[in-house]
Short mmCIF file of N, CA, C and O in Angstrom, two decimals:
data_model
loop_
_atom_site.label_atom_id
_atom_site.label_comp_id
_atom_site.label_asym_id
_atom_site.label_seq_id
_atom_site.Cartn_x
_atom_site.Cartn_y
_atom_site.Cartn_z
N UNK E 79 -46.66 36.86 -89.68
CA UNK E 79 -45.72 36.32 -90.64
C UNK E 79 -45.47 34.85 -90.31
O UNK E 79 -45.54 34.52 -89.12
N UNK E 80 -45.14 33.83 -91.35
CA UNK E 80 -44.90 32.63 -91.21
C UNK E 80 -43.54 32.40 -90.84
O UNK E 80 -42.61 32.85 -91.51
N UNK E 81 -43.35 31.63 -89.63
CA UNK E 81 -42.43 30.94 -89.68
C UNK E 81 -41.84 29.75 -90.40
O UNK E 81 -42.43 28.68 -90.27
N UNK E 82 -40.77 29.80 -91.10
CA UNK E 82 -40.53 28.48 -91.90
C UNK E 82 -39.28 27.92 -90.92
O UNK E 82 -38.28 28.62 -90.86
N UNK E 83 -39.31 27.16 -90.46
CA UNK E 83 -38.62 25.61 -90.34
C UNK E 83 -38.22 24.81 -91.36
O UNK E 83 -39.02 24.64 -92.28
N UNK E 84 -37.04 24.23 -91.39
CA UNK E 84 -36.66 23.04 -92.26
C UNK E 84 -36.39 21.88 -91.28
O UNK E 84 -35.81 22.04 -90.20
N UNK E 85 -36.84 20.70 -91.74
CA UNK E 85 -36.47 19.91 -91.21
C UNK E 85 -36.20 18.67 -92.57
O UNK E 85 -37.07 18.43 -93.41
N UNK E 86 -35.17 18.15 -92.56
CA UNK E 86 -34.67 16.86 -93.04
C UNK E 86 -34.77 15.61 -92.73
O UNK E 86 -34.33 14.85 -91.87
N UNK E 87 -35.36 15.58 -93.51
CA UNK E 87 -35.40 13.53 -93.39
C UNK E 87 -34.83 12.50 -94.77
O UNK E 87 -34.93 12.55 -96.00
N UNK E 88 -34.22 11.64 -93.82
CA UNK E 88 -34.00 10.34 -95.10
C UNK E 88 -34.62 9.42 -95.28
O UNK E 88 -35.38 9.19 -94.34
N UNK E 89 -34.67 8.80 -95.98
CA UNK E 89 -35.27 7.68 -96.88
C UNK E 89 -35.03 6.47 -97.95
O UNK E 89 -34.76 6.44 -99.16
N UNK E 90 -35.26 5.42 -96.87
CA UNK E 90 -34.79 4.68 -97.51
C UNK E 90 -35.53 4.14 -99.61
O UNK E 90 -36.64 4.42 -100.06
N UNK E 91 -34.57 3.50 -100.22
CA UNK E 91 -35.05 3.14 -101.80
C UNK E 91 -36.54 3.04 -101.56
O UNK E 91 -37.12 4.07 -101.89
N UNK E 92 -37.15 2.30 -101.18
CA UNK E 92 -38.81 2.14 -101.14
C UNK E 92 -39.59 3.12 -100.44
O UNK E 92 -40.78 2.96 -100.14
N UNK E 93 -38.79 4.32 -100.14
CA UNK E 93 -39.65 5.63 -99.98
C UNK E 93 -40.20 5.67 -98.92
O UNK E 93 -41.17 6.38 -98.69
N UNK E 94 -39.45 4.62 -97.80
CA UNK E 94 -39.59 4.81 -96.08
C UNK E 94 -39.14 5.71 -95.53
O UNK E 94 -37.91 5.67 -95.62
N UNK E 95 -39.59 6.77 -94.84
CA UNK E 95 -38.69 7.18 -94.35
C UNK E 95 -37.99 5.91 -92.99
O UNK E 95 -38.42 4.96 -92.34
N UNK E 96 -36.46 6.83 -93.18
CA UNK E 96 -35.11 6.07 -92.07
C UNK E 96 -35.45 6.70 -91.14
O UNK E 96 -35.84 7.87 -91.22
N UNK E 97 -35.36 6.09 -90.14
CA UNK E 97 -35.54 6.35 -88.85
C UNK E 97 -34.65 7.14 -88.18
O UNK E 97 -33.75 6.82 -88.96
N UNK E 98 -34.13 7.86 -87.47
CA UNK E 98 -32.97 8.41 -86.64
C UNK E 98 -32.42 7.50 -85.75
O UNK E 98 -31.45 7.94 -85.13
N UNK E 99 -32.82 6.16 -85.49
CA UNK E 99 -32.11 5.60 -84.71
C UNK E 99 -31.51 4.69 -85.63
O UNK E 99 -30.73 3.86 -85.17
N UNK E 100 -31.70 4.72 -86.58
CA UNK E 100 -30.91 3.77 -87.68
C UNK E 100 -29.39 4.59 -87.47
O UNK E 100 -29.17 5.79 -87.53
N UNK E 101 -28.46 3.44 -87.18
CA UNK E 101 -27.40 4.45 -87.48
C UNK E 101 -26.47 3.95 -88.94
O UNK E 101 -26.52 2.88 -89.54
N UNK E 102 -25.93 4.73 -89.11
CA UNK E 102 -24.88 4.26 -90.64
C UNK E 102 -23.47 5.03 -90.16
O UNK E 102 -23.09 5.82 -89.31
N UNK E 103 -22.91 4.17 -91.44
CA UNK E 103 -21.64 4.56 -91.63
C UNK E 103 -21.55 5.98 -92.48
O UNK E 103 -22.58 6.38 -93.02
N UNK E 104 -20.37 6.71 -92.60
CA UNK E 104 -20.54 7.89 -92.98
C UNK E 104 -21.14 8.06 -94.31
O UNK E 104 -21.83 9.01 -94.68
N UNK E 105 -20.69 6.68 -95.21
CA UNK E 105 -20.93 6.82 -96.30
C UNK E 105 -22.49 6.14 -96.17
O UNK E 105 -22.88 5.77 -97.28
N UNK E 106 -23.04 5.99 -95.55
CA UNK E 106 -24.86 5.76 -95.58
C UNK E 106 -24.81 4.79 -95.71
O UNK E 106 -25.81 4.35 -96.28
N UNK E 107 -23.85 3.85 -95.37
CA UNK E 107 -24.70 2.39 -95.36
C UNK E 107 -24.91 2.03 -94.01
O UNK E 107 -24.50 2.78 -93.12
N UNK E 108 -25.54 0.90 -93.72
CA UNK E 108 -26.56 0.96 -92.52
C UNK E 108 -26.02 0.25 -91.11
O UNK E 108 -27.19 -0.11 -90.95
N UNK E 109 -25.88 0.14 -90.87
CA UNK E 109 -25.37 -0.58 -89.48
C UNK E 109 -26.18 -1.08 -88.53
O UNK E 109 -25.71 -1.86 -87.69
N UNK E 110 -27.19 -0.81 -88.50
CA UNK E 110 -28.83 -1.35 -87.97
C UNK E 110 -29.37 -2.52 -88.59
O UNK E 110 -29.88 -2.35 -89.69
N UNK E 111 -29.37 -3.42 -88.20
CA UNK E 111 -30.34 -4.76 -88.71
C UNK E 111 -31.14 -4.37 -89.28
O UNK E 111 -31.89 -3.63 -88.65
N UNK E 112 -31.49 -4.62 -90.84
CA UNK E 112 -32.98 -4.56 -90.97
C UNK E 112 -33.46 -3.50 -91.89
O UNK E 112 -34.50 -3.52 -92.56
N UNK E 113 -32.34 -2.33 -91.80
CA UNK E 113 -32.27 -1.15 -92.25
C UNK E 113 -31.40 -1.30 -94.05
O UNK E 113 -30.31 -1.84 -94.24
N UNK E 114 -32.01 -0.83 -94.83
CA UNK E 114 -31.58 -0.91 -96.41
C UNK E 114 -30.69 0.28 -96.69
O UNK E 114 -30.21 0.50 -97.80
N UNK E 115 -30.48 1.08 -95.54
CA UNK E 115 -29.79 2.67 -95.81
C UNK E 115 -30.53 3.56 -96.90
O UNK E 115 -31.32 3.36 -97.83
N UNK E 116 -29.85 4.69 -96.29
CA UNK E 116 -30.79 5.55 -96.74
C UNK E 116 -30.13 6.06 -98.21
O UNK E 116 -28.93 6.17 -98.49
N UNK E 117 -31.15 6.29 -98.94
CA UNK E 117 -31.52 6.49 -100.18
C UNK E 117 -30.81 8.01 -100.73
O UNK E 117 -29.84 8.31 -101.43
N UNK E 118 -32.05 8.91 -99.85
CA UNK E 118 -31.89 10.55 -100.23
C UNK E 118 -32.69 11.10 -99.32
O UNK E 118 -33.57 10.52 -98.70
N UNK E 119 -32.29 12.47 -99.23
CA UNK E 119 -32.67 13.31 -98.54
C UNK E 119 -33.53 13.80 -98.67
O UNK E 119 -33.55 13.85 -99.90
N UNK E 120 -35.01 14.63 -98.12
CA UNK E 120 -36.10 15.30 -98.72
C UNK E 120 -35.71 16.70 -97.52
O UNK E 120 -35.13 16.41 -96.48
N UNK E 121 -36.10 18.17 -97.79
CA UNK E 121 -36.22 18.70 -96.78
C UNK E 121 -37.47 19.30 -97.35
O UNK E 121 -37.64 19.59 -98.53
N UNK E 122 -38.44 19.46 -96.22
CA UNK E 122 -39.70 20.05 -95.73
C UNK E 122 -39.77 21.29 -95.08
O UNK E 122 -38.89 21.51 -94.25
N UNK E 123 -40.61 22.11 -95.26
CA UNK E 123 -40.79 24.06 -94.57
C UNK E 123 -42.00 23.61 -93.92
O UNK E 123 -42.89 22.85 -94.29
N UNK E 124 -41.78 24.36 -92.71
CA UNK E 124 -43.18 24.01 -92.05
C UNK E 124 -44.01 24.66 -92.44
O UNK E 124 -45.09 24.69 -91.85
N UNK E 125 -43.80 25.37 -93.53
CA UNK E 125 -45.06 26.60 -94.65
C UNK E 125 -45.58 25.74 -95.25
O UNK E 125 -46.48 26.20 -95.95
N UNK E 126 -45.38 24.04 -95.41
CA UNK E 126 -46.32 23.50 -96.34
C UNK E 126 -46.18 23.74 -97.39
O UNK E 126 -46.74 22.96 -98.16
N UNK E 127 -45.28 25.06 -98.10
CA UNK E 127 -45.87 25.07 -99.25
C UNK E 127 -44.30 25.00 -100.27
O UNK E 127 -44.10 25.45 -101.40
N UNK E 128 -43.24 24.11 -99.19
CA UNK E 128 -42.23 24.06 -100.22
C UNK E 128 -41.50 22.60 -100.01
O UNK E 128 -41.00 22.50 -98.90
N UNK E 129 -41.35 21.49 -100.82
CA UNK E 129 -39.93 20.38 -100.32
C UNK E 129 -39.07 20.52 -101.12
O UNK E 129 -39.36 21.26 -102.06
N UNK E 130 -38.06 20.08 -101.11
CA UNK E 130 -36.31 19.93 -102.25
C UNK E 130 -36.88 18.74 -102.77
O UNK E 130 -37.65 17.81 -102.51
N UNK E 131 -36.11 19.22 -103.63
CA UNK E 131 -36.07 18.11 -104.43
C UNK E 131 -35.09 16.38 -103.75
O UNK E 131 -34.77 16.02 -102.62
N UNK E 132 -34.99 15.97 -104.65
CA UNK E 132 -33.96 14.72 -104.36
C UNK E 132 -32.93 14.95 -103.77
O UNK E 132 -32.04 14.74 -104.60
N UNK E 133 -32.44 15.30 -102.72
CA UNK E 133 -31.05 15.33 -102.56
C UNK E 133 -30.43 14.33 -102.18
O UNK E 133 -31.18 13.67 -101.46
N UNK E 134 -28.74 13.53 -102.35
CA UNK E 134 -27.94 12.72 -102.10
C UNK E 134 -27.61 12.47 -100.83
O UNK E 134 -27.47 11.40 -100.23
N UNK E 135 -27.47 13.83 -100.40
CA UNK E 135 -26.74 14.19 -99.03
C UNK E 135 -27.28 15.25 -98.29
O UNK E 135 -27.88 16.20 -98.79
N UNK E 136 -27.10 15.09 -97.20
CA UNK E 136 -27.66 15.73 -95.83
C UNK E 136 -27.99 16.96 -96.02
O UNK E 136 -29.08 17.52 -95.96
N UNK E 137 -26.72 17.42 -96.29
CA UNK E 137 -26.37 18.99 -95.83
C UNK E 137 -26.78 19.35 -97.25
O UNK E 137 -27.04 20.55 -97.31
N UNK E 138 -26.86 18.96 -97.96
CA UNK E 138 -27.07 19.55 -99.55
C UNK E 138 -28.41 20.12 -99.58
O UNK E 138 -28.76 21.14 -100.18
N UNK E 139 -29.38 19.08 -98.61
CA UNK E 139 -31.03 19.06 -98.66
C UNK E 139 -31.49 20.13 -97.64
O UNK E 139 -32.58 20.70 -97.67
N UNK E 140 -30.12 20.41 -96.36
CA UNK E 140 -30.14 21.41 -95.52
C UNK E 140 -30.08 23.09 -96.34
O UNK E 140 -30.67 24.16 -96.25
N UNK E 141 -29.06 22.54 -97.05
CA UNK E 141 -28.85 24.24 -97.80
C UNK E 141 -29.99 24.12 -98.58
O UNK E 141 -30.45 25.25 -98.41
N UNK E 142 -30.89 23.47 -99.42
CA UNK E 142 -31.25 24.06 -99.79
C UNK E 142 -32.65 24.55 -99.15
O UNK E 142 -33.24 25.48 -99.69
N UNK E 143 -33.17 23.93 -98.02
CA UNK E 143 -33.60 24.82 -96.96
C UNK E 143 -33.44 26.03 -96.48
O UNK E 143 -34.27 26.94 -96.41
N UNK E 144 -32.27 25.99 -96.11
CA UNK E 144 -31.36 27.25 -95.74
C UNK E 144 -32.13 28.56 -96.93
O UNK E 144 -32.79 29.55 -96.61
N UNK E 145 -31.69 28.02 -98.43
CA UNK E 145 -32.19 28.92 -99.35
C UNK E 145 -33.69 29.25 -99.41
O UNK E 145 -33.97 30.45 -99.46
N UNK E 146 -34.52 28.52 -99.40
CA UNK E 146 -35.81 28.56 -99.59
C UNK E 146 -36.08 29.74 -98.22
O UNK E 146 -36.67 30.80 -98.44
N UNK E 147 -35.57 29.38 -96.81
CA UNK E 147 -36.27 30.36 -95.83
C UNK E 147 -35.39 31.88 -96.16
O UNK E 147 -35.88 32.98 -95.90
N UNK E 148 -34.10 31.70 -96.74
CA UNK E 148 -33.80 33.49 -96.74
C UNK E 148 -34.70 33.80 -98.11
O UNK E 148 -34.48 34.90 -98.62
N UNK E 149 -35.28 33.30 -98.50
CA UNK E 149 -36.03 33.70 -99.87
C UNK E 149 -37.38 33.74 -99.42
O UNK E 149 -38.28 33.73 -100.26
N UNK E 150 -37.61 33.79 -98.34
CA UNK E 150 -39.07 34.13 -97.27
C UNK E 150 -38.88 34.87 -96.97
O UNK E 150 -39.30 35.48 -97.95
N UNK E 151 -38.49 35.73 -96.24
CA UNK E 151 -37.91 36.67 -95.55
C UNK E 151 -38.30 38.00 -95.91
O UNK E 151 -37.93 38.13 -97.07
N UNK E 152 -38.88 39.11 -95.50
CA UNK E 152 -38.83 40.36 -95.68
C UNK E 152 -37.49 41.61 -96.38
O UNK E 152 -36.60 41.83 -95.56
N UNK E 153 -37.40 42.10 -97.29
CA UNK E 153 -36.46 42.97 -97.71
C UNK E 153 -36.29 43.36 -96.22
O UNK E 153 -37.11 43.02 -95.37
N UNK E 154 -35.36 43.97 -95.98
CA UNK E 154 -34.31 44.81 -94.73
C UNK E 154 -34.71 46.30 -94.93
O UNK E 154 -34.53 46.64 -96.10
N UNK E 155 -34.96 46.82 -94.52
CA UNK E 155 -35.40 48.18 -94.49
C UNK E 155 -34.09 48.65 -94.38
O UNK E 155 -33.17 47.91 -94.04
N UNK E 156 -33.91 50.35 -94.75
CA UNK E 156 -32.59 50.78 -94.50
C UNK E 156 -32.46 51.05 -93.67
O UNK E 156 -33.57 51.36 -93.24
N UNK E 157 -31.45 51.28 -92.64
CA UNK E 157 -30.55 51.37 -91.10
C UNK E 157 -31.17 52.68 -91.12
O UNK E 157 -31.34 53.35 -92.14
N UNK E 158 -31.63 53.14 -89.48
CA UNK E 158 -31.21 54.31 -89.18
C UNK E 158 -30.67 55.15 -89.22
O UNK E 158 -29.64 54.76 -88.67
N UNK E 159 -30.47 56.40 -89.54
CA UNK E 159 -29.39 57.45 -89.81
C UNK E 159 -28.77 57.71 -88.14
O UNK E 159 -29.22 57.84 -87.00
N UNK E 160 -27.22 57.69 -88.97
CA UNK E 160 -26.16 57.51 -87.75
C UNK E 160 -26.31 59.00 -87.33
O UNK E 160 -25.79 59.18 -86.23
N UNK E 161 -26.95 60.31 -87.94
CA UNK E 161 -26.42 61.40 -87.77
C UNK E 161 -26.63 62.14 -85.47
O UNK E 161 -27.46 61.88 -84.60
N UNK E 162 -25.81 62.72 -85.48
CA UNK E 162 -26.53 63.31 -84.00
C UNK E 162 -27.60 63.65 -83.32
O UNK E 162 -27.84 63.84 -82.12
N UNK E 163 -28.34 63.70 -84.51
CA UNK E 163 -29.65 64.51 -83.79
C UNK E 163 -30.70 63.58 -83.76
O UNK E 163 -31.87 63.83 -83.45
N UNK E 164 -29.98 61.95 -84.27
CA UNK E 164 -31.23 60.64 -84.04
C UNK E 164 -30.45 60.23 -82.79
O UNK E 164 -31.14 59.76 -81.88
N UNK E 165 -29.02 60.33 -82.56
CA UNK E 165 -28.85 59.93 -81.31
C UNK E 165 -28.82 60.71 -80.47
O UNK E 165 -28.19 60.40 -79.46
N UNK E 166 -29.18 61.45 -80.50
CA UNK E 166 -29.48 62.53 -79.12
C UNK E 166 -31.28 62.21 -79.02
O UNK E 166 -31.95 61.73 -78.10
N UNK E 167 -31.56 62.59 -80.05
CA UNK E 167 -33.05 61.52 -79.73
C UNK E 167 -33.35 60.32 -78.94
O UNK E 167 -34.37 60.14 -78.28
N UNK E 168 -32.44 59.58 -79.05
CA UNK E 168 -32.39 57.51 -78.87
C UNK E 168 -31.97 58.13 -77.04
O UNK E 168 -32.28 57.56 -75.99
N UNK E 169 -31.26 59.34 -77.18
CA UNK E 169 -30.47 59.24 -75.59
C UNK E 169 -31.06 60.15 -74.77
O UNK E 169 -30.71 60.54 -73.66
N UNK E 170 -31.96 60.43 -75.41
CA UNK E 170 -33.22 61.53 -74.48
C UNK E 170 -33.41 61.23 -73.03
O UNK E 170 -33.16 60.02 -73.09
N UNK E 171 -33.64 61.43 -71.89
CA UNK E 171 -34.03 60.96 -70.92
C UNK E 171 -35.22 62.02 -70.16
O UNK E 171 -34.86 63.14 -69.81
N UNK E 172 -35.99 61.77 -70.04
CA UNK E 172 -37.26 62.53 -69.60
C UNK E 172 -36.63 62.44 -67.83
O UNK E 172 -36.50 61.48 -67.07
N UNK E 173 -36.39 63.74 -67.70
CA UNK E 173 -35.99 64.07 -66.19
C UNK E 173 -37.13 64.71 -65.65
O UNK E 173 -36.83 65.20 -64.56
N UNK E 174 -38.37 64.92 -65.95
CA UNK E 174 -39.69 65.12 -64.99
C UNK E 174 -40.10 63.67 -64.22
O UNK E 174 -40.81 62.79 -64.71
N UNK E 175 -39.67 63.67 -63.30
CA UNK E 175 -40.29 62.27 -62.53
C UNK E 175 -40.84 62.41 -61.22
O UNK E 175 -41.29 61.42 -60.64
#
């Protein structure tokens, strides 16, 4: 099974990515010489086979990461039956030793 990863990156207007050592102010403007602040967010799956769209903000481009990997994910099979006779099973202990 694939593991998906998200990872986020920003970018500045001309479609650089920003560096992480660029630092900004909360509201994204830049505080680094040199640096135009960042633009928008892209997030990437390490499946290759998904990015977000445009996002504004960080965490927006995070969730929708977040969404894309629980939408990978395998259905949940149903729980074990709680009844006695699976846990007397589970608590078996083989006393021939």
């Amino acid at each position: 099974m694939t593991r998906h990863s998200i990872t986020v990156t920003a970018h500045h207007a001309d479609g650089t990515i920003c560096p992480s050592e660029h630092r900004h102010t909360t509201s994204s403007s830049p505080l680094t010489e040199g640096c135009t602040g960042r633009e928008r967010f892209l997030a990437t799956c390490s499946c290759k086979q998904w990015t977000s769209g445009r996002s504004s903000t960080k965490s927006y481009a995070a969730e929708e990461g977040r969404r894309h990997r629980s939408n990978q994910l395998p259905a949940k099979s149903t729980p074990p039956s709680k009844s006695p006779a699976v846990a007397r099973q589970l608590l078996r202990f083989d006393a021939a030793d």
